[in-house]
Amino acid sequence: MNSVAIRLLSQQLTAPLFSHPADVVGYMGAMQAQDYRMMRWAVAMRTRKPSHKAFKEAFDKGEIIRLHLMRGTWQLVPAEDYWAALSIFAPKAIAVTKGWMSSNRISIPDEEYVRIRELLAQTAADLHSVTKDDFVGALEEKGIRMDAHRLSYHIRMAEMNGVLCSGNLLPMKATYALTANKIKRASVTMDRDEALMLFARKYFQSRQPATLEDFVWWTGLNINDCRRGISLLGDYLHAERYKGREFYLTEDCRTRGFRKGKFLLIPPYDEYLISYKSRDIVLPQEHRHHAHNNSGIFQPIIAHDGIVCGNWSPFKEDCQVSFFEGDVDIEKIHDSWRAYNSFRK
């Protein structure tokens, strides 16, 4: 099993199959969107022809939705899976978020949740696409002042309860919209098993080879739910032993299309690493600290033939890179840099 090549193909980082950004997010099921600017490149680099305009159009139309969801963190989800994703992931994410609030000594009574949620919803309905500053102004008009941390929790809870979702894409600031005005209600409601099967299929088709522990980490669900999702897929998945662990692959796993010699400029918090609990297949353990720390802060990374080997600076005007071991001819990076530079401009 060429695990690295399969990962690159499954993650659409080599020989991508899709032209439209919304199709990428739909295929992946959900994508980490912690960095508001770099989430665009995370999606676009998985398309045949990366286009910032195409991403913005899909985002503004509501084909791609950004919200706090899995593990209580920022995610991109496809509009068609939005309600299913909320049903399966939001309860655990809300519990996780309340745990964070408790550790930060923030307690919000139910009546405050209801009142503030109604005001946030009304503001989003009136303005269509609003920033956090707009929410602050609307609350102040009602004589309500609260610190930014507390307001952030109110917004996050409104997202995870299906009241707010992402508004239009701005260069630097996140925006919010009223979900009811942005996303159609699903005509048929999925039951829990259907939702588990949907996201298990999307996870393994796009992240294979991956383990049960990886799937548990990615979803934030309990291990029994994840086992159930895998079992529901039946023969679509099969297991192979590799490096002492059991990895799952799909029956239609891609194995052709990988070409050696390619460098990838991968954004921070990208699914190439964050999808997995164990990342040693593509990230040598001795270099782990260059890619992320123990607090969950992820850095922009360079991969050569799928193996993480360096860091890069996405917001510099020229190509600035560093490598963990030895020197690499900078000319070999230029094709990837030109593609990224063309995208961001």
GROMACS .gro file of C-alpha atoms in nm:
model
  345
    1MET     CA    1   0.000   0.000   0.000
    2ASN     CA    2   0.146   0.334  -0.107
    3SER     CA    3  -0.024   0.520   0.174
    4VAL     CA    4   0.117   0.864   0.091
    5ALA     CA    5   0.016   0.850  -0.276
    6ILE     CA    6  -0.334   0.732  -0.181
    7ARG     CA    7  -0.366   1.019   0.069
    8LEU     CA    8  -0.264   1.276  -0.190
    9LEU     CA    9  -0.509   1.139  -0.447
   10SER     CA   10  -0.794   1.100  -0.199
   11GLN     CA   11  -0.740   1.449  -0.059
   12GLN     CA   12  -0.746   1.592  -0.414
   13LEU     CA   13  -0.397   1.736  -0.366
   14THR     CA   14  -0.270   1.565  -0.678
   15ALA     CA   15  -0.467   1.498  -0.997
   16PRO     CA   16  -0.778   1.675  -0.859
   17LEU     CA   17  -1.112   1.563  -0.997
   18PHE     CA   18  -1.315   1.879  -0.934
   19SER     CA   19  -1.344   2.218  -1.100
   20HIS     CA   20  -1.585   2.390  -0.862
   21PRO     CA   21  -1.499   2.479  -0.499
   22ALA     CA   22  -1.841   2.368  -0.370
   23ASP     CA   23  -1.783   2.023  -0.520
   24VAL     CA   24  -1.458   1.994  -0.324
   25VAL     CA   25  -1.625   2.080   0.006
   26GLY     CA   26  -1.912   1.845  -0.076
   27TYR     CA   27  -1.669   1.562  -0.145
   28MET     CA   28  -1.467   1.627   0.172
   29GLY     CA   29  -1.778   1.651   0.390
   30ALA     CA   30  -1.629   1.922   0.611
   31MET     CA   31  -1.303   2.116   0.606
   32GLN     CA   32  -1.128   2.299   0.887
   33ALA     CA   33  -1.165   2.675   0.839
   34GLN     CA   34  -0.980   2.817   1.137
   35ASP     CA   35  -0.789   3.070   0.928
   36TYR     CA   36  -1.039   3.295   0.749
   37ARG     CA   37  -0.803   3.389   0.469
   38MET     CA   38  -0.627   3.058   0.414
   39MET     CA   39  -0.941   2.841   0.411
   40ARG     CA   40  -0.990   2.972   0.055
   41TRP     CA   41  -0.661   2.827  -0.063
   42ALA     CA   42  -0.730   2.501   0.121
   43VAL     CA   43  -1.036   2.452  -0.099
   44ALA     CA   44  -0.903   2.608  -0.420
   45MET     CA   45  -0.578   2.408  -0.429
   46ARG     CA   46  -0.796   2.097  -0.452
   47THR     CA   47  -0.957   2.217  -0.777
   48ARG     CA   48  -0.821   2.178  -1.128
   49LYS     CA   49  -0.782   2.554  -1.174
   50PRO     CA   50  -0.768   2.747  -0.844
   51SER     CA   51  -0.984   3.059  -0.857
   52HIS     CA   52  -1.046   3.307  -0.578
   53LYS     CA   53  -1.346   3.442  -0.770
   54ALA     CA   54  -1.501   3.095  -0.795
   55PHE     CA   55  -1.457   3.042  -0.420
   56LYS     CA   56  -1.613   3.378  -0.335
   57GLU     CA   57  -1.910   3.315  -0.563
   58ALA     CA   58  -1.976   2.975  -0.404
   59PHE     CA   59  -1.937   3.120  -0.055
   60ASP     CA   60  -2.159   3.423  -0.114
   61LYS     CA   61  -2.429   3.210  -0.276
   62GLY     CA   62  -2.435   2.985   0.028
   63GLU     CA   63  -2.308   2.677  -0.154
   64ILE     CA   64  -2.022   2.667   0.098
   65ILE     CA   65  -2.105   2.747   0.460
   66ARG     CA   66  -1.864   2.838   0.740
   67LEU     CA   67  -1.965   2.785   1.102
   68HIS     CA   68  -1.847   2.651   1.435
   69LEU     CA   69  -1.931   2.283   1.438
   70MET     CA   70  -1.714   1.971   1.472
   71ARG     CA   71  -1.505   1.975   1.791
   72GLY     CA   72  -1.645   2.326   1.846
   73THR     CA   73  -1.408   2.465   1.580
   74TRP     CA   74  -1.457   2.649   1.251
   75GLN     CA   75  -1.559   2.428   0.960
   76LEU     CA   76  -1.665   2.461   0.598
   77VAL     CA   77  -1.958   2.238   0.505
   78PRO     CA   78  -2.157   2.205   0.183
   79ALA     CA   79  -2.504   2.357   0.197
   80GLU     CA   80  -2.668   2.028   0.102
   81ASP     CA   81  -2.522   1.860   0.412
   82TYR     CA   82  -2.569   2.152   0.651
   83TRP     CA   83  -2.876   2.021   0.836
   84ALA     CA   84  -2.743   1.666   0.854
   85ALA     CA   85  -2.412   1.798   0.990
   86LEU     CA   86  -2.591   2.001   1.258
   87SER     CA   87  -2.799   1.704   1.364
   88ILE     CA   88  -2.502   1.474   1.410
   89PHE     CA   89  -2.223   1.706   1.529
   90ALA     CA   90  -2.385   2.002   1.706
   91PRO     CA   91  -2.491   1.832   2.034
   92LYS     CA   92  -2.136   1.718   2.110
   93ALA     CA   93  -1.988   2.049   1.989
   94ILE     CA   94  -2.223   2.243   2.219
   95ALA     CA   95  -2.118   2.027   2.514
   96VAL     CA   96  -1.750   2.085   2.430
   97THR     CA   97  -1.806   2.461   2.403
   98LYS     CA   98  -1.986   2.474   2.737
   99GLY     CA   99  -1.688   2.291   2.887
  100TRP     CA  100  -1.456   2.562   2.753
  101MET     CA  101  -1.686   2.828   2.894
  102SER     CA  102  -1.680   2.666   3.235
  103SER     CA  103  -1.300   2.649   3.232
  104ASN     CA  104  -1.298   3.021   3.147
  105ARG     CA  105  -1.548   3.089   3.427
  106ILE     CA  106  -1.815   3.210   3.189
  107SER     CA  107  -2.173   3.121   3.282
  108ILE     CA  108  -2.462   3.227   3.060
  109PRO     CA  109  -2.816   3.174   3.190
  110ASP     CA  110  -3.079   3.033   2.955
  111GLU     CA  111  -3.282   3.354   2.948
  112GLU     CA  112  -2.973   3.546   2.831
  113TYR     CA  113  -2.914   3.290   2.554
  114VAL     CA  114  -3.270   3.334   2.429
  115ARG     CA  115  -3.269   3.714   2.442
  116ILE     CA  116  -2.930   3.763   2.276
  117ARG     CA  117  -3.001   3.497   2.013
  118GLU     CA  118  -3.320   3.679   1.914
  119LEU     CA  119  -3.131   4.008   1.881
  120LEU     CA  120  -2.851   3.848   1.677
  121ALA     CA  121  -3.106   3.684   1.448
  122GLN     CA  122  -3.298   4.007   1.397
  123THR     CA  123  -2.978   4.198   1.317
  124ALA     CA  124  -2.873   3.937   1.063
  125ALA     CA  125  -3.221   3.940   0.908
  126ASP     CA  126  -3.216   4.320   0.877
  127LEU     CA  127  -2.862   4.359   0.741
  128HIS     CA  128  -2.833   4.024   0.551
  129SER     CA  129  -2.456   3.995   0.602
  130VAL     CA  130  -2.318   4.130   0.929
  131THR     CA  131  -1.987   4.150   1.112
  132LYS     CA  132  -1.927   4.108   1.482
  133ASP     CA  133  -1.902   4.487   1.504
  134ASP     CA  134  -2.255   4.512   1.364
  135PHE     CA  135  -2.375   4.282   1.641
  136VAL     CA  136  -2.198   4.496   1.900
  137GLY     CA  137  -2.370   4.808   1.766
  138ALA     CA  138  -2.713   4.642   1.760
  139LEU     CA  139  -2.675   4.524   2.120
  140GLU     CA  140  -2.559   4.865   2.235
  141GLU     CA  141  -2.874   5.019   2.081
  142LYS     CA  142  -3.067   4.795   2.320
  143GLY     CA  143  -2.849   4.906   2.611
  144ILE     CA  144  -2.657   4.577   2.620
  145ARG     CA  145  -2.281   4.580   2.659
  146MET     CA  146  -2.070   4.267   2.690
  147ASP     CA  147  -1.706   4.178   2.643
  148ALA     CA  148  -1.591   4.029   2.311
  149HIS     CA  149  -1.528   3.684   2.462
  150ARG     CA  150  -1.883   3.650   2.593
  151LEU     CA  151  -2.033   3.773   2.266
  152SER     CA  152  -1.822   3.520   2.076
  153TYR     CA  153  -1.979   3.239   2.275
  154HIS     CA  154  -2.327   3.373   2.200
  155ILE     CA  155  -2.249   3.382   1.828
  156ARG     CA  156  -2.096   3.035   1.838
  157MET     CA  157  -2.399   2.890   2.016
  158ALA     CA  158  -2.629   3.056   1.761
  159GLU     CA  159  -2.428   2.888   1.483
  160MET     CA  160  -2.441   2.545   1.643
  161ASN     CA  161  -2.817   2.582   1.699
  162GLY     CA  162  -2.876   2.656   1.331
  163VAL     CA  163  -2.970   3.023   1.376
  164LEU     CA  164  -2.663   3.190   1.223
  165CYS     CA  165  -2.423   3.082   0.950
  166SER     CA  166  -2.166   3.259   0.732
  167GLY     CA  167  -2.257   3.570   0.535
  168ASN     CA  168  -2.064   3.714   0.241
  169LEU     CA  169  -1.688   3.670   0.206
  170LEU     CA  170  -1.486   3.976   0.308
  171PRO     CA  171  -1.108   4.011   0.277
  172MET     CA  172  -1.035   3.995   0.650
  173LYS     CA  173  -1.349   3.989   0.867
  174ALA     CA  174  -1.590   3.700   0.916
  175THR     CA  175  -1.955   3.778   0.849
  176TYR     CA  176  -2.280   3.614   0.956
  177ALA     CA  177  -2.620   3.562   0.801
  178LEU     CA  178  -2.955   3.434   0.917
  179THR     CA  179  -2.954   3.065   0.833
  180ALA     CA  180  -3.322   3.067   0.740
  181ASN     CA  181  -3.245   3.320   0.465
  182LYS     CA  182  -2.931   3.147   0.341
  183ILE     CA  183  -2.994   2.772   0.340
  184LYS     CA  184  -3.304   2.581   0.238
  185ARG     CA  185  -3.448   2.334   0.482
  186ALA     CA  186  -3.387   1.975   0.378
  187SER     CA  187  -3.700   1.827   0.219
  188VAL     CA  188  -3.623   1.493   0.386
  189THR     CA  189  -3.471   1.471   0.733
  190MET     CA  190  -3.194   1.214   0.778
  191ASP     CA  191  -3.209   0.983   1.074
  192ARG     CA  192  -2.898   0.932   1.287
  193ASP     CA  193  -2.780   0.620   1.106
  194GLU     CA  194  -2.814   0.790   0.766
  195ALA     CA  195  -2.612   1.088   0.887
  196LEU     CA  196  -2.343   0.866   1.041
  197MET     CA  197  -2.314   0.670   0.719
  198LEU     CA  198  -2.299   0.986   0.508
  199PHE     CA  199  -2.010   1.140   0.699
  200ALA     CA  200  -1.826   0.810   0.740
  201ARG     CA  201  -1.836   0.764   0.363
  202LYS     CA  202  -1.721   1.119   0.295
  203TYR     CA  203  -1.444   1.096   0.552
  204PHE     CA  204  -1.289   0.773   0.430
  205GLN     CA  205  -1.328   0.846   0.058
  206SER     CA  206  -1.138   1.173   0.102
  207ARG     CA  207  -0.889   1.088   0.380
  208GLN     CA  208  -0.801   0.722   0.320
  209PRO     CA  209  -0.607   0.538   0.436
  210ALA     CA  210  -0.733   0.633   0.782
  211THR     CA  211  -0.799   0.455   1.111
  212LEU     CA  212  -1.098   0.439   1.341
  213GLU     CA  213  -0.906   0.662   1.584
  214ASP     CA  214  -0.853   0.917   1.307
  215PHE     CA  215  -1.227   0.918   1.233
  216VAL     CA  216  -1.312   0.963   1.601
  217TRP     CA  217  -1.072   1.258   1.621
  218TRP     CA  218  -1.210   1.424   1.307
  219THR     CA  219  -1.577   1.394   1.400
  220GLY     CA  220  -1.545   1.465   1.770
  221LEU     CA  221  -1.806   1.191   1.823
  222ASN     CA  222  -1.776   0.899   2.060
  223ILE     CA  223  -1.610   0.579   1.944
  224ASN     CA  224  -1.934   0.379   1.935
  225ASP     CA  225  -2.093   0.628   1.694
  226CYS     CA  226  -1.785   0.609   1.472
  227ARG     CA  227  -1.781   0.230   1.476
  228ARG     CA  228  -2.149   0.239   1.384
  229GLY     CA  229  -2.080   0.470   1.089
  230ILE     CA  230  -1.808   0.237   0.961
  231SER     CA  231  -2.021  -0.075   1.000
  232LEU     CA  232  -2.309   0.087   0.810
  233LEU     CA  233  -2.083   0.120   0.506
  234GLY     CA  234  -2.048  -0.258   0.488
  235ASP     CA  235  -1.830  -0.382   0.204
  236TYR     CA  236  -1.764  -0.030   0.078
  237LEU     CA  237  -1.475  -0.023   0.329
  238HIS     CA  238  -1.205  -0.282   0.382
  239ALA     CA  239  -0.924  -0.286   0.637
  240GLU     CA  240  -0.551  -0.327   0.578
  241ARG     CA  241  -0.271  -0.355   0.835
  242TYR     CA  242   0.006  -0.101   0.796
  243LYS     CA  243   0.275  -0.005   1.049
  244GLY     CA  244   0.095  -0.207   1.314
  245ARG     CA  245  -0.237  -0.026   1.271
  246GLU     CA  246  -0.563  -0.105   1.094
  247PHE     CA  247  -0.643   0.139   0.815
  248TYR     CA  248  -0.965   0.159   0.618
  249LEU     CA  249  -0.983   0.207   0.243
  250THR     CA  250  -1.282   0.228   0.008
  251GLU     CA  251  -1.362  -0.018  -0.267
  252ASP     CA  252  -1.320   0.261  -0.527
  253CYS     CA  253  -0.993   0.391  -0.381
  254ARG     CA  254  -0.784   0.587  -0.633
  255THR     CA  255  -0.434   0.453  -0.689
  256ARG     CA  256  -0.341   0.615  -1.022
  257GLY     CA  257  -0.250   0.973  -1.097
  258PHE     CA  258   0.034   1.028  -0.849
  259ARG     CA  259   0.348   1.179  -1.001
  260LYS     CA  260   0.675   1.228  -0.815
  261GLY     CA  261   0.857   1.557  -0.783
  262LYS     CA  262   0.569   1.787  -0.684
  263PHE     CA  263   0.587   2.043  -0.404
  264LEU     CA  264   0.267   2.152  -0.232
  265LEU     CA  265   0.223   2.478  -0.042
  266ILE     CA  266  -0.033   2.374   0.218
  267PRO     CA  267  -0.214   2.625   0.441
  268PRO     CA  268  -0.232   2.608   0.820
  269TYR     CA  269  -0.509   2.387   0.967
  270ASP     CA  270  -0.536   2.197   0.641
  271GLU     CA  271  -0.716   1.864   0.628
  272TYR     CA  272  -0.395   1.699   0.508
  273LEU     CA  273  -0.280   1.699   0.870
  274ILE     CA  274  -0.573   1.798   1.089
  275SER     CA  275  -0.795   1.515   0.960
  276TYR     CA  276  -0.592   1.260   1.152
  277LYS     CA  277  -0.511   1.183   1.512
  278SER     CA  278  -0.183   1.019   1.401
  279ARG     CA  279   0.001   1.215   1.133
  280ASP     CA  280   0.326   1.020   1.112
  281ILE     CA  281   0.251   0.876   0.766
  282VAL     CA  282   0.326   1.215   0.608
  283LEU     CA  283   0.486   1.408   0.895
  284PRO     CA  284   0.807   1.267   1.047
  285GLN     CA  285   0.773   1.266   1.425
  286GLU     CA  286   1.097   1.458   1.474
  287HIS     CA  287   0.956   1.749   1.269
  288ARG     CA  288   0.609   1.756   1.422
  289HIS     CA  289   0.680   2.079   1.614
  290HIS     CA  290   0.741   2.261   1.285
  291ALA     CA  291   0.388   2.179   1.167
  292HIS     CA  292   0.184   2.223   1.485
  293ASN     CA  293   0.223   2.260   1.859
  294ASN     CA  294   0.048   2.086   2.147
  295SER     CA  295  -0.202   2.371   2.178
  296GLY     CA  296  -0.351   2.305   1.836
  297ILE     CA  297  -0.180   2.587   1.646
  298PHE     CA  298  -0.098   2.471   1.292
  299GLN     CA  299   0.157   2.630   1.059
  300PRO     CA  300   0.173   2.662   0.678
  301ILE     CA  301   0.371   2.362   0.555
  302ILE     CA  302   0.546   2.238   0.242
  303ALA     CA  303   0.507   1.879   0.129
  304HIS     CA  304   0.736   1.714  -0.126
  305ASP     CA  305   0.589   1.398  -0.277
  306GLY     CA  306   0.343   1.411   0.010
  307ILE     CA  307   0.599   1.420   0.293
  308VAL     CA  308   0.597   1.735   0.506
  309CYS     CA  309   0.943   1.886   0.476
  310GLY     CA  310   0.926   2.262   0.537
  311ASN     CA  311   0.737   2.582   0.609
  312TRP     CA  312   0.633   2.876   0.391
  313SER     CA  313   0.499   3.229   0.437
  314PRO     CA  314   0.160   3.281   0.267
  315PHE     CA  315   0.137   3.656   0.321
  316LYS     CA  316   0.477   3.765   0.188
  317GLU     CA  317   0.515   3.922  -0.155
  318ASP     CA  318   0.794   3.687  -0.253
  319CYS     CA  319   0.843   3.315  -0.200
  320GLN     CA  320   0.989   3.262   0.147
  321VAL     CA  321   1.043   2.901   0.250
  322SER     CA  322   1.249   2.702   0.498
  323PHE     CA  323   1.322   2.330   0.509
  324PHE     CA  324   1.375   2.097   0.801
  325GLU     CA  325   1.673   1.917   0.655
  326GLY     CA  326   1.918   2.015   0.382
  327ASP     CA  327   1.867   2.261   0.100
  328VAL     CA  328   1.614   2.245  -0.179
  329ASP     CA  329   1.648   2.421  -0.511
  330ILE     CA  330   1.406   2.714  -0.476
  331GLU     CA  331   1.324   2.691  -0.845
  332LYS     CA  332   1.144   2.364  -0.777
  333ILE     CA  333   0.896   2.550  -0.554
  334HIS     CA  334   0.817   2.823  -0.806
  335ASP     CA  335   0.540   2.642  -0.993
  336SER     CA  336   0.347   2.598  -0.671
  337TRP     CA  337   0.422   2.955  -0.562
  338ARG     CA  338   0.304   3.095  -0.895
  339ALA     CA  339  -0.022   2.901  -0.869
  340TYR     CA  340  -0.080   3.033  -0.517
  341ASN     CA  341   0.023   3.388  -0.607
  342SER     CA  342  -0.209   3.388  -0.908
  343PHE     CA  343  -0.494   3.263  -0.689
  344ARG     CA  344  -0.459   3.528  -0.419
  345LYS     CA  345  -0.445   3.811  -0.669
   0.00000   0.00000   0.00000
